Amino acid sequence: MYCVLWWQRGVSAMTQQAPAFKDGAPIGGMGRRNDFLPNTTDWLGRWRLAANVSNDWGMNRNAQHDDVIYSGIDSIHLQDQAVTESMGLILDHSLEHLAPSDQMITRTRRRLLMAARALRDKDVPPPGVQNVGVFHDARGGYFVSDDRSGWQDAYAEQLALASRPTPTTMYAVE
């Protein structure tokens, strides 16, 4: 299950054109459309993606073979979901060969495990529960910039806009 939230008339990946090459050709695997199964009355019977483990997340072997979509799955979210769900319930991380760029993943895993164990063993609430303000500036997402300054400056500007949206950045001018 996943959620996508944005403010009214806000900008998100779902409201923008899918990324394309300079010649306008779509980049394979960057699809943004999700098809859902019909809702049922069971506990988890709503908002279930049609592409799932039972159909290999809609993997298109022809697109994969023809180098149109490397993974064969036409959505970054579905690619992530396929990787996550195909691991099974427990994954032996001792077999991983992580690169330095994976440090954030290992540190996040470690912090989550430490927080879960502290809650279980010592009834210590996870970080941020008692001070939710620490999450105020936490943002995910991406942006495309024509700005020729350094990426750090462009990122800082986008983060400031996302952290403290103004009426002009919150609502599209019609």
Short mmCIF file of C-alpha atoms in Angstrom, two decimals:
data_model
loop_
_atom_site.label_atom_id
_atom_site.label_comp_id
_atom_site.label_asym_id
_atom_site.label_seq_id
_atom_site.Cartn_x
_atom_site.Cartn_y
_atom_site.Cartn_z
CA MET A 1 0.00 0.00 0.00
CA TYR A 2 1.25 3.47 -0.73
CA CYS A 3 -0.10 7.00 -0.55
CA VAL A 4 0.54 10.03 -2.71
CA LEU A 5 -0.40 13.36 -1.17
CA TRP A 6 -0.19 16.88 -2.50
CA TRP A 7 -2.05 20.06 -1.78
CA GLN A 8 -4.97 21.24 -3.87
CA ARG A 9 -3.82 22.00 -7.38
CA GLY A 10 -0.27 21.31 -6.24
CA VAL A 11 2.49 20.05 -8.47
CA SER A 12 3.39 16.37 -8.23
CA ALA A 13 4.72 13.67 -10.51
CA MET A 14 1.10 12.71 -11.22
CA THR A 15 0.22 16.21 -12.49
CA GLN A 16 3.25 16.64 -14.75
CA GLN A 17 4.24 15.19 -18.08
CA ALA A 18 6.22 11.98 -17.83
CA PRO A 19 9.97 12.51 -18.36
CA ALA A 20 11.11 12.21 -21.96
CA PHE A 21 14.32 12.21 -23.93
CA LYS A 22 15.41 15.43 -25.67
CA ASP A 23 13.73 14.24 -28.88
CA GLY A 24 10.41 13.86 -27.01
CA ALA A 25 10.44 10.06 -26.93
CA PRO A 26 9.18 8.71 -23.60
CA ILE A 27 11.71 7.20 -21.22
CA GLY A 28 10.73 3.57 -20.65
CA GLY A 29 9.73 2.62 -17.15
CA MET A 30 8.62 6.13 -16.17
CA GLY A 31 4.87 5.49 -16.42
CA ARG A 32 2.68 7.14 -13.82
CA ARG A 33 -0.69 5.51 -14.35
CA ASN A 34 -1.90 2.91 -11.87
CA ASP A 35 -4.69 0.45 -12.58
CA PHE A 36 -6.59 -0.86 -9.58
CA LEU A 37 -8.47 -4.07 -8.89
CA PRO A 38 -12.18 -3.78 -8.06
CA ASN A 39 -12.81 -3.04 -4.39
CA THR A 40 -13.90 -5.89 -2.14
CA THR A 41 -15.30 -5.97 1.38
CA ASP A 42 -12.38 -7.75 3.04
CA TRP A 43 -9.95 -5.96 5.36
CA LEU A 44 -7.46 -4.92 2.66
CA GLY A 45 -9.89 -4.93 -0.25
CA ARG A 46 -9.59 -1.34 -1.40
CA TRP A 47 -7.04 0.47 -3.58
CA ARG A 48 -5.21 -2.70 -4.59
CA LEU A 49 -2.99 -2.32 -7.62
CA ALA A 50 -3.83 -4.54 -10.57
CA ALA A 51 -0.10 -5.07 -11.22
CA ASN A 52 1.09 -7.32 -8.40
CA VAL A 53 3.04 -10.48 -7.61
CA SER A 54 0.38 -12.68 -9.23
CA ASN A 55 1.08 -11.14 -12.65
CA ASP A 56 4.76 -10.19 -12.19
CA TRP A 57 3.79 -6.53 -11.68
CA GLY A 58 2.78 -6.27 -15.33
CA MET A 59 6.28 -7.12 -16.54
CA ASN A 60 6.56 -6.75 -20.30
CA ARG A 61 9.28 -9.13 -21.45
CA ASN A 62 9.17 -7.73 -25.01
CA ALA A 63 9.84 -4.19 -23.77
CA GLN A 64 12.64 -5.60 -21.63
CA HIS A 65 14.12 -7.60 -24.52
CA ASP A 66 13.92 -4.62 -26.91
CA ASP A 67 15.62 -2.26 -24.38
CA VAL A 68 12.51 -0.09 -24.14
CA ILE A 69 12.17 -0.67 -20.38
CA TYR A 70 15.15 -2.18 -18.61
CA SER A 71 13.07 -3.89 -15.92
CA GLY A 72 10.05 -4.52 -18.15
CA ILE A 73 7.85 -2.81 -15.54
CA ASP A 74 6.41 0.53 -16.66
CA SER A 75 6.41 2.51 -13.41
CA ILE A 76 9.10 3.42 -10.92
CA HIS A 77 6.66 2.75 -8.08
CA LEU A 78 5.84 -0.71 -9.46
CA GLN A 79 9.54 -1.44 -9.94
CA ASP A 80 10.16 -0.57 -6.29
CA GLN A 81 7.15 -2.61 -5.22
CA ALA A 82 8.34 -5.62 -7.24
CA VAL A 83 11.79 -5.49 -5.66
CA THR A 84 10.35 -5.10 -2.16
CA GLU A 85 7.69 -7.78 -2.43
CA SER A 86 9.80 -10.31 -4.31
CA MET A 87 12.30 -10.42 -1.42
CA GLY A 88 9.77 -12.24 0.71
CA LEU A 89 9.06 -11.58 4.36
CA ILE A 90 12.64 -11.88 5.63
CA LEU A 91 15.73 -11.05 3.62
CA ASP A 92 19.25 -12.12 4.54
CA HIS A 93 21.13 -8.82 4.20
CA SER A 94 24.47 -10.53 4.84
CA LEU A 95 24.54 -11.50 1.15
CA GLU A 96 24.34 -7.91 -0.06
CA HIS A 97 27.27 -6.17 -1.72
CA LEU A 98 26.57 -2.55 -0.90
CA ALA A 99 28.35 0.42 -2.37
CA PRO A 100 29.17 3.64 -0.49
CA SER A 101 26.05 5.19 -2.03
CA ASP A 102 23.97 2.64 -0.08
CA GLN A 103 25.06 3.99 3.30
CA MET A 104 21.79 5.83 3.81
CA ILE A 105 19.87 2.58 3.31
CA THR A 106 21.93 0.69 5.88
CA ARG A 107 21.82 3.55 8.38
CA THR A 108 18.07 3.89 7.98
CA ARG A 109 17.58 0.14 8.46
CA ARG A 110 19.73 0.23 11.59
CA ARG A 111 17.86 3.20 13.06
CA LEU A 112 14.47 1.62 12.34
CA LEU A 113 15.52 -1.65 13.98
CA MET A 114 16.96 0.16 17.01
CA ALA A 115 13.74 2.19 17.40
CA ALA A 116 11.55 -0.91 17.07
CA ARG A 117 13.62 -2.81 19.65
CA ALA A 118 13.60 0.15 22.06
CA LEU A 119 9.81 0.34 21.82
CA ARG A 120 9.44 -3.43 22.26
CA ASP A 121 11.99 -3.89 25.05
CA LYS A 122 11.94 -0.60 26.96
CA ASP A 123 8.66 1.03 25.88
CA VAL A 124 10.65 3.97 24.47
CA PRO A 125 8.60 5.78 21.80
CA PRO A 126 10.26 6.20 18.38
CA PRO A 127 12.11 9.47 17.66
CA GLY A 128 9.78 12.28 16.70
CA VAL A 129 6.64 10.87 18.31
CA GLN A 130 6.77 13.37 21.15
CA ASN A 131 7.98 16.23 18.93
CA VAL A 132 6.34 15.89 15.52
CA GLY A 133 7.77 19.29 14.54
CA VAL A 134 11.06 17.60 13.64
CA PHE A 135 9.33 16.27 10.53
CA HIS A 136 8.15 19.70 9.37
CA ASP A 137 10.78 20.10 6.68
CA ALA A 138 10.99 16.44 5.63
CA ARG A 139 10.12 16.17 1.96
CA GLY A 140 10.41 13.62 -0.79
CA GLY A 141 10.12 14.15 -4.51
CA TYR A 142 12.04 15.43 -7.45
CA PHE A 143 12.24 18.46 -9.69
CA VAL A 144 13.64 19.46 -13.04
CA SER A 145 15.51 22.73 -13.20
CA ASP A 146 16.75 24.93 -16.01
CA ASP A 147 18.79 26.86 -13.47
CA ARG A 148 22.48 26.84 -14.39
CA SER A 149 23.69 27.33 -10.81
CA GLY A 150 25.03 24.45 -8.74
CA TRP A 151 22.70 21.60 -7.89
CA GLN A 152 23.03 22.36 -4.16
CA ASP A 153 21.62 25.87 -4.69
CA ALA A 154 18.80 24.63 -6.92
CA TYR A 155 17.95 21.93 -4.36
CA ALA A 156 18.00 24.41 -1.45
CA GLU A 157 15.63 26.71 -3.36
CA GLN A 158 13.21 23.85 -4.13
CA LEU A 159 13.35 22.63 -0.54
CA ALA A 160 12.53 26.12 0.75
CA LEU A 161 9.54 26.32 -1.60
CA ALA A 162 8.31 22.87 -0.53
CA SER A 163 8.87 23.51 3.17
CA ARG A 164 7.08 26.82 3.29
CA PRO A 165 4.71 26.96 0.32
CA THR A 166 3.36 30.34 -0.61
CA PRO A 167 0.01 30.94 -2.32
CA THR A 168 1.81 31.23 -5.68
CA THR A 169 3.61 27.91 -5.24
CA MET A 170 0.63 26.12 -3.70
CA TYR A 171 -1.93 26.91 -6.36
CA ALA A 172 -1.61 26.94 -10.09
CA VAL A 173 -2.45 30.29 -11.64
CA GLU A 174 -5.43 29.82 -13.92
#
